[in-house]
XYZ file of C-alpha atoms in Angstrom:
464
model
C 86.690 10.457 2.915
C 86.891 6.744 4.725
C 83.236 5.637 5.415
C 80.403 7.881 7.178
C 78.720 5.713 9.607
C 75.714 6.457 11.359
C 74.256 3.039 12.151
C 70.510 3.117 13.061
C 70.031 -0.458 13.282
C 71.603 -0.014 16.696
C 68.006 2.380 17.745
C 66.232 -0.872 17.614
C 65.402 -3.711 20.274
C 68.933 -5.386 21.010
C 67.279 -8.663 20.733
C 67.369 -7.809 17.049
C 71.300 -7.659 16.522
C 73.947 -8.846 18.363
C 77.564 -6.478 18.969
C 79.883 -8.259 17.558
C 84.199 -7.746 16.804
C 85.976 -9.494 13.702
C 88.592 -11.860 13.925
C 92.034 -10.978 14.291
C 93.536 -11.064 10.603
C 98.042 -10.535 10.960
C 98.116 -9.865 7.363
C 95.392 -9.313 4.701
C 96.115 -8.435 1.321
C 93.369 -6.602 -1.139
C 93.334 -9.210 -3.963
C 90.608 -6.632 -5.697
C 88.823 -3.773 -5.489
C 85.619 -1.822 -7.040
C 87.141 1.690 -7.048
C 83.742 2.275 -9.317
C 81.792 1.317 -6.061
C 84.044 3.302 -4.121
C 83.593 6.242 -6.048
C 79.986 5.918 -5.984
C 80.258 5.826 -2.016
C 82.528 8.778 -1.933
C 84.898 7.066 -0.767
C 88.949 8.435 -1.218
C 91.030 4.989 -1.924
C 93.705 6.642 -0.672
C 91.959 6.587 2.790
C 90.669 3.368 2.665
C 93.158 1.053 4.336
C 93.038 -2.491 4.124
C 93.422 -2.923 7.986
C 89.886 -0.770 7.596
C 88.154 -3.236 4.649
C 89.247 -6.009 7.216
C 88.014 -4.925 9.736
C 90.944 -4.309 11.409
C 90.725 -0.715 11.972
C 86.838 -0.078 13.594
C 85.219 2.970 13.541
C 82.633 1.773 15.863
C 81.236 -1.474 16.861
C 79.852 -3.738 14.466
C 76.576 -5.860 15.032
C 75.584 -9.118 12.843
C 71.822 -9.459 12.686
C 69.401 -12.045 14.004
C 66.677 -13.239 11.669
C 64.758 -16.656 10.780
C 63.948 -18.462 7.813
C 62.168 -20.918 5.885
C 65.074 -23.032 4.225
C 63.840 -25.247 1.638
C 60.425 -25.184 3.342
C 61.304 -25.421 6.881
C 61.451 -22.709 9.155
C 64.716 -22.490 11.363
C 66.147 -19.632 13.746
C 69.216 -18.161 12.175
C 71.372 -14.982 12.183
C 74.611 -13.510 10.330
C 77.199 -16.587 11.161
C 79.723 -15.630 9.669
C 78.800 -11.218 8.798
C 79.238 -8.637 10.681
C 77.736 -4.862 9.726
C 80.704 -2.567 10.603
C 78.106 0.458 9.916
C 75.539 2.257 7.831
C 77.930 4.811 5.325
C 75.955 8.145 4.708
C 76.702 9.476 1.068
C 74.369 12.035 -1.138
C 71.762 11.659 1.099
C 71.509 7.467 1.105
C 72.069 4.797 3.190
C 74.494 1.681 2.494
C 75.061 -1.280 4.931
C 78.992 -2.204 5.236
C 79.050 -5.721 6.187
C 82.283 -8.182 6.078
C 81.405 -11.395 5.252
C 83.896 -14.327 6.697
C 85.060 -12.244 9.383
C 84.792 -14.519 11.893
C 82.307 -16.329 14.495
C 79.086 -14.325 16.223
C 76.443 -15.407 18.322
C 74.129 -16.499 15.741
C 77.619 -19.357 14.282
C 76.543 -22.829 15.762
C 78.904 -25.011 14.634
C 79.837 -22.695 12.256
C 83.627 -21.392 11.870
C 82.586 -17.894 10.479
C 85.298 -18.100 7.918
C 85.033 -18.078 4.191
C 87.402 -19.760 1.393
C 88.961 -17.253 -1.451
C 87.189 -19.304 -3.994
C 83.921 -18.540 -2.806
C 84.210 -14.699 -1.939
C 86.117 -14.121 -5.496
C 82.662 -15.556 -6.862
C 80.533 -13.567 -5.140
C 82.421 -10.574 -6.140
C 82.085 -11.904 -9.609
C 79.088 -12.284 -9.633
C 77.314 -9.246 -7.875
C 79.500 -7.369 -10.448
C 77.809 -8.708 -13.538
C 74.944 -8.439 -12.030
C 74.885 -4.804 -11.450
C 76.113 -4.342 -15.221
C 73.441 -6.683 -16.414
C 71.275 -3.879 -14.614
C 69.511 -6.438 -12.140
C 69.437 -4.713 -8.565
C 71.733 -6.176 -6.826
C 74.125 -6.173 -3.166
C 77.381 -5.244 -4.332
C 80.938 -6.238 -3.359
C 83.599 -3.291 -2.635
C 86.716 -5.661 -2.165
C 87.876 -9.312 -1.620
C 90.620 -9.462 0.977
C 92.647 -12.855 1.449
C 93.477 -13.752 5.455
C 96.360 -16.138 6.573
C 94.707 -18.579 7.112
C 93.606 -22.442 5.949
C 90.053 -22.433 5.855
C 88.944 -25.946 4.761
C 85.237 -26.896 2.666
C 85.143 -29.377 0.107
C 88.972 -28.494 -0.311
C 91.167 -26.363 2.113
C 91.924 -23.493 0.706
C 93.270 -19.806 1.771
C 90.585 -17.491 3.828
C 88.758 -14.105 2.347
C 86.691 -11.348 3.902
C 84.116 -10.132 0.983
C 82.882 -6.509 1.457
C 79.254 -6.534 0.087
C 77.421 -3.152 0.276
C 73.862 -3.236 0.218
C 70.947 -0.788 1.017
C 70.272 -3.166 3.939
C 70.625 -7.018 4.840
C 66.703 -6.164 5.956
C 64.760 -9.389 4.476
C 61.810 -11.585 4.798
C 63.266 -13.657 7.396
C 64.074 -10.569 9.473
C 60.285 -9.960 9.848
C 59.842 -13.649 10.472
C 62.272 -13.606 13.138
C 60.539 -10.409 15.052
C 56.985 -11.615 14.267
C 57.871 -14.583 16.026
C 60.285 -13.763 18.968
C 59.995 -9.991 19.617
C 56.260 -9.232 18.334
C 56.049 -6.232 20.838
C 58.577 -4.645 18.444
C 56.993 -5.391 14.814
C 55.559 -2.679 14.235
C 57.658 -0.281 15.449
C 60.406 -2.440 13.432
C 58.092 -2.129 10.466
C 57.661 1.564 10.536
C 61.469 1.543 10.807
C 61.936 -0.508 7.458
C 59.524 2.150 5.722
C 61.086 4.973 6.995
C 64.506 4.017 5.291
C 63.697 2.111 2.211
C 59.637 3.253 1.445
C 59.268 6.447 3.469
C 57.503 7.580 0.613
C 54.375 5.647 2.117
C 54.296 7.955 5.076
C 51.876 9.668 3.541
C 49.175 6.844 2.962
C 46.444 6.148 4.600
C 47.389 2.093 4.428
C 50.958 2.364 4.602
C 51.053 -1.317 5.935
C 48.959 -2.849 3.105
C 51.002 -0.797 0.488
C 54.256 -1.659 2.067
C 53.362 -5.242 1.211
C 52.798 -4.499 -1.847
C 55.894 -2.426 -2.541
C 57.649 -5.434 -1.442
C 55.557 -7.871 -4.162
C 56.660 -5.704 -6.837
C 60.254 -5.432 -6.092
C 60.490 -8.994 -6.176
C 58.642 -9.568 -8.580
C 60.701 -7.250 -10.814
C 64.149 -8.932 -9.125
C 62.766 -12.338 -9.959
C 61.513 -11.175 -13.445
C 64.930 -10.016 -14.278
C 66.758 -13.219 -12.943
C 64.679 -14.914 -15.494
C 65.455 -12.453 -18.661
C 69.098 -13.305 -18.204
C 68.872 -17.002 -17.297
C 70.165 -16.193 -13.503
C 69.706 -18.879 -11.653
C 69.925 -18.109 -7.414
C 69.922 -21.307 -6.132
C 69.012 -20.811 -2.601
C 65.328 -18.906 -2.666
C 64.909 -19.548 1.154
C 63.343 -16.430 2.852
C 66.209 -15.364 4.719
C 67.896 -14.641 1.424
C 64.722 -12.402 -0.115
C 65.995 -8.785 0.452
C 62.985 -6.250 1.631
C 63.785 -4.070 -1.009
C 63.887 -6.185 -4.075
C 68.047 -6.755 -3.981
C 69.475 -10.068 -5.476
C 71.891 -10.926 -2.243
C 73.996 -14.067 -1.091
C 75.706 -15.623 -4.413
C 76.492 -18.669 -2.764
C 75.282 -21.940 -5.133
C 73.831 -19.945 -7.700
C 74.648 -19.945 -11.526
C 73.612 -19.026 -15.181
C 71.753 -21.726 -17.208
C 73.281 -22.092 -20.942
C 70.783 -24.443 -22.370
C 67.124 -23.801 -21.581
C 65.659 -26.082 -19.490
C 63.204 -24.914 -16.690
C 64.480 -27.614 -14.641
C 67.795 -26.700 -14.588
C 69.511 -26.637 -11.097
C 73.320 -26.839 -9.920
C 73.006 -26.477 -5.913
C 74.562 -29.700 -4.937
C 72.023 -29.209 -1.658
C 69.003 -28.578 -4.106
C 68.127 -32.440 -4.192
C 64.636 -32.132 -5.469
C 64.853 -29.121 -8.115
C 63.166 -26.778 -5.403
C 64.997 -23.996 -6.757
C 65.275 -24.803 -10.299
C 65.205 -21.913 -12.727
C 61.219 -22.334 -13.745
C 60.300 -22.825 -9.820
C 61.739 -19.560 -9.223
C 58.172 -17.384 -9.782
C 56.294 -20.207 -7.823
C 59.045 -20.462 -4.925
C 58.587 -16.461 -4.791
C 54.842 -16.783 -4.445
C 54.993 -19.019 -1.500
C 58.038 -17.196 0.241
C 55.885 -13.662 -0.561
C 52.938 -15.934 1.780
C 55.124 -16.195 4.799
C 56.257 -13.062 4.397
C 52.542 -11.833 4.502
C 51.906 -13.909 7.870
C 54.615 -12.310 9.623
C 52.386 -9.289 9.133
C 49.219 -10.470 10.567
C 50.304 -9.099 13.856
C 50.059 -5.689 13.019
C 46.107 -6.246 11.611
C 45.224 -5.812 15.691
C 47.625 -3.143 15.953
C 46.452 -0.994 12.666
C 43.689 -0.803 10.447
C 45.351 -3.486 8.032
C 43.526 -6.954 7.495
C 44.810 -10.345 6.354
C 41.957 -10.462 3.911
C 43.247 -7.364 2.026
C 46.852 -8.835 2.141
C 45.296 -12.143 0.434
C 43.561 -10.054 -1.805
C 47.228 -8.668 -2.588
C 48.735 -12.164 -3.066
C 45.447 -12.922 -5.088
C 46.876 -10.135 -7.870
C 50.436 -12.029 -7.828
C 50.212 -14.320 -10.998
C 48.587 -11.447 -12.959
C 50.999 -9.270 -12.080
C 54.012 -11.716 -12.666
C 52.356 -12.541 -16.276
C 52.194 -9.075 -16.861
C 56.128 -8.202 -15.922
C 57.355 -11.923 -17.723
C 55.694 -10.788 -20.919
C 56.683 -7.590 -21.473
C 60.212 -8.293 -20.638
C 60.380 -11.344 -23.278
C 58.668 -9.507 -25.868
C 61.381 -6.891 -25.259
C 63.589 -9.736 -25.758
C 62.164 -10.393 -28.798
C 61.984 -6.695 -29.856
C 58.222 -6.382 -30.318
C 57.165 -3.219 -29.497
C 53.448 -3.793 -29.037
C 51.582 -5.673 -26.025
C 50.216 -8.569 -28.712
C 51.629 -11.630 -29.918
C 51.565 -13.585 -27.030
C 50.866 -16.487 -29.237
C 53.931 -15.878 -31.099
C 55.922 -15.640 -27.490
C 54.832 -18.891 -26.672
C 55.661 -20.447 -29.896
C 58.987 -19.404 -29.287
C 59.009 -20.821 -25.656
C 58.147 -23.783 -26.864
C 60.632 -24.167 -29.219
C 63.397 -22.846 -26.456
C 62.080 -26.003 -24.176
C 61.890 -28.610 -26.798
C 65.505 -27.386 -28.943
C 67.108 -26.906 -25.656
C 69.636 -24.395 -27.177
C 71.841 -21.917 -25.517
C 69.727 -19.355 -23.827
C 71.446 -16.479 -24.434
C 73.048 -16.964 -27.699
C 69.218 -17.549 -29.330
C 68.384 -14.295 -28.738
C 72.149 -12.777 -30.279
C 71.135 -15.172 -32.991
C 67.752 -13.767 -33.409
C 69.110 -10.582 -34.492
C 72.409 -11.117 -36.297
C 72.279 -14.663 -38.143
C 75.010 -16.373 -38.838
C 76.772 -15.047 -35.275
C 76.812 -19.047 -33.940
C 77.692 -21.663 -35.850
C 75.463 -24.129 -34.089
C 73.392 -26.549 -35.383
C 70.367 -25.732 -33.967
C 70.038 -22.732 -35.229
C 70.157 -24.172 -38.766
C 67.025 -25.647 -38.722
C 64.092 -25.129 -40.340
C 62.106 -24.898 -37.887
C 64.252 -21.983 -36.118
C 64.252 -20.069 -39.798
C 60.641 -20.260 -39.874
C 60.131 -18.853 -36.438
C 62.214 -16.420 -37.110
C 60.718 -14.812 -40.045
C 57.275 -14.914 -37.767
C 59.431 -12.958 -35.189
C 61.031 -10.473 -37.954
C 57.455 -9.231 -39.509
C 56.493 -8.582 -35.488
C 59.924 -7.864 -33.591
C 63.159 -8.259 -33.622
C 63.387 -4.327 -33.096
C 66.861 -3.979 -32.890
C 67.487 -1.133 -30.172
C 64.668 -3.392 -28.271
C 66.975 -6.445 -28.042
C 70.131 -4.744 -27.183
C 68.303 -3.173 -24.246
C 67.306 -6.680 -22.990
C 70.024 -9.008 -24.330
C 73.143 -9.527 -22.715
C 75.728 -10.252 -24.939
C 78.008 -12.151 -22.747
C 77.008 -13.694 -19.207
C 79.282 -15.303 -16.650
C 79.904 -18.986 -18.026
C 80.033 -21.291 -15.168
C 82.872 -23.052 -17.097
C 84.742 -19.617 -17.121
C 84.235 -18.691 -13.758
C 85.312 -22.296 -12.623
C 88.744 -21.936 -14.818
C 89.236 -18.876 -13.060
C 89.067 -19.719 -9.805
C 91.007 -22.765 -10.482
C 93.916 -20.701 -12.005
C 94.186 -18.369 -9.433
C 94.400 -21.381 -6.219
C 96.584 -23.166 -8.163
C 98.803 -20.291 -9.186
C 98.123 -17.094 -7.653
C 97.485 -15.487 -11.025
C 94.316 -13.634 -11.233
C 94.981 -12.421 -14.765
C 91.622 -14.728 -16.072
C 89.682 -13.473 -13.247
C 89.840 -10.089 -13.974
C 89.675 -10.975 -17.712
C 86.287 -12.192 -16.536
C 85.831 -8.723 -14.809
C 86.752 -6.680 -18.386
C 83.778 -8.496 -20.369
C 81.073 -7.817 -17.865
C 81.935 -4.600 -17.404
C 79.623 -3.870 -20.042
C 77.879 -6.552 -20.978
C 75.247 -5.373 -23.690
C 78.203 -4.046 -25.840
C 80.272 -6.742 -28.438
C 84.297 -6.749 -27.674
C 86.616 -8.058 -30.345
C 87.954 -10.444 -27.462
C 87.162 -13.519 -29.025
C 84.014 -15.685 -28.894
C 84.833 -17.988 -25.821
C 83.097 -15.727 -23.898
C 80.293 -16.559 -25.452
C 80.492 -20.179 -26.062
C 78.680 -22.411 -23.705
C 80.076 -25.640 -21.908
C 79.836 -28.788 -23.709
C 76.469 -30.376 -22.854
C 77.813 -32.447 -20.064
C 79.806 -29.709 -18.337
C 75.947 -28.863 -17.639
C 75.230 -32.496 -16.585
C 78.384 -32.972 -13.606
C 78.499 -28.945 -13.139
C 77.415 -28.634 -9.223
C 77.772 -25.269 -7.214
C 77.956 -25.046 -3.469
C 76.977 -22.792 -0.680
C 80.698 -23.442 0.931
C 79.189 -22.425 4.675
């Protein structure tokens, strides 16, 4: 079948969306596609025109969304610039947004073009790939289709439409933007967002109160898992923070090689403000705004802000709680102790600065990096205190990713392909993190970080 679309968004207050038609593309060409993603939408390829993934070829009217946001601490009006939802696909029973991103100006633009460069789509793609096979819960791209036309950023480069599929674009900034300009509607709009992504609270007696904190623990676990895998998003601001716990919008983001809690590549991010170790604090504060925008309903329900502060009170145990399991599964100790240990070997991660992900391969095959820091005495000793703890091996396989997506790689990529037209690295990229947590015999630069001052220059953009 082509996509099933039965698009509720539309049953809600029309200040919340705006209709919307894509730009006029002559000639787009599919430069890839997730035929796994397809398959898992029940979708028949053979159906599934490119005129349709461009939008092309409607099957009813698309909206983009209206919605605010704190970015990097100030609040601002926004909306889908440069997306447009062409429906809500029905498969098995669940709910998927369609949305083209790049497909051309709405109401919510500015100055904005709506367009999108091939560079930056390809990424995302990338990206949201490896994500999902890292198992981090994730927005996921069906297809990458280049347009005809220039579309300039830092360089000018050929236009792209990205098809990202998530369970909704529904995120903190959507409730800012209806607590603060449509409050008639929030809770109506929040009864909405329960009924498709937590109906299961239906049946509490404080469905608001544990709606909130359904939403703390999906991020928390999202956030939690960014920080097993050295994930780096770049752009925390609340209109990015998905309701139900989805990592979304790969725009300046990255994966740190050598660990460094300061670590940041957004060439916007002046001040560190989403560096990789201000990524639990950042979600702290955005999880406060979110829990203003639902002081509203507190006169329209029996929820109070004192028992959502009591909520956001539990946030830093709860966070500890997650962090530490999921490093000592890292470390493959199988017991809730040795947090002493853990934060020897923290310690020694900040001060060595060595590759992230390789220390942990190391950990449980020496020998598997020939890198000086691991030939220290110091990282012998703490590993024999990890080996008569951890170092489980089944434990570490579980948590470890055995390749990542090297910034470097991902760069040379992209590079090829604008320069060329050959995608062949690309979607040599695309073969290794297919699985991820499984060795290939495809040689080891795929695992080799940058040299040290790739790191240094290395800057990602948001290419709006």
């Amino acid at each position: 079948m082509t996509f099933s679309f039965d698009t509720t968004y539309k049953n809600l207050d029309s200040n919340l969306y705006s209709r919307v038609t894509p730009k006029s593309i002559d000639t787009p060409e599919v430069l890839v596609r997730n035929d796994e993603l397809c398959a898992d939408l029940g979708l028949d390829t053979a159906n599934l025109t490119v005129e349709m993934l461009a939008g092309q070829d409607l099957l009813e009217e698309p909206i983009a969304q209206a919605y605010a946001g704190h970015q990097y601490g100030n609040f601002t009006v926004l909306g889908d610039g440069r997306a447009m939802i062409l429906g809500e696909h029905i498969h098995d029973g669940k709910r998927y947004d369609i949305q083209l991103k790049g497909a051309g100006r709405t109401p919510y633009s500015g100055r904005g073009d709506g367009n999108a460069t091939v560079s930056s789509m390809l990424r995302e793609y990338l990206y949201s790939y490896a994500m999902q096979n890292l198992n981090i819960k994730t927005s996921r791209s069906l297809a990458v289709l280049e347009t005809d036309e220039a579309v300039k950023r830092r360089r000018t480069e050929p236009g792209a439409v990205l098809v990202r599929v998530m369970n909704s674009h529904i995120r903190y900034g959507t409730f800012q933007y209806v607590a603060g300009r449509a409050s008639d509607e929030l809770q109506r709009f929040t009864d909405y967002v329960i009924d498709r992504h937590y109906s299961q609270l239906n049946a509490k007696d404080r469905k608001y109160l544990d709606f909130f904190d359904v939403v703390m623990q999906s991020s928390i676990e999202m956030v939690v898992d960014w920080l097993r895998v050295g994930f780096i998003h770049g752009v925390m601001n609340t209109d990015n923070m998905s309701i139900n716990g989805e990592t979304f919008d790969y725009g300046p983001c990255a994966f740190m090689n050598y660990y460094d809690e300061e670590t940041v590549f957004s060439s916007i991010d002046k001040h560190g403000r989403y560096a990789f170790g201000n990524q639990r604090p950042i979600l702290r504060w955005n999880l406060e705004r979110f829990a203003e925008t639902l002081q509203p309903l507190c006169a329209q329900s029996t929820l109070t802000y004192d028992e959502l502060e009591v909520k956001l009170d539990g946030f830093e145990d709860r966070f500890d709680e997650q962090y530490c399991t999921m490093m000592r599964k890292k470390l493959g100790i199988n017991s809730d102790d040795e947090q002493e240990l853990v934060d020897e070997f923290l310690e020694w991660l900040r001060k060595s600065n060595a590759d992230y992900t390789n220390t942990f391969l190391e950990l449980e095959t020496p020998g598997t990096f020939d890198d000086p820091v691991f030939a220290t005495t110091e990282f012998e000793q703490l590993r024999n205190k990890l080996a008569a703890v951890g170092l489980d091996e089944e434990l570490m396989q579980e948590a470890n990713p055995r390749y990542i997506p090297r910034n470097y790689l991902i760069e040379t990529a992209l590079d090829e392909y604008l320069e060329t037209g050959d995608l062949s690295k690309f979607k040599g990229l695309l073969t290794v993190l297919e699985d991820p947590y499984t060795s290939k015999d495809m040689g080891s630069q795929f695992q080799q970080p940058p040299p040290r001052e790739f790191d240094v220059e290395y800057i990602t953009y948001c290419n709006t």
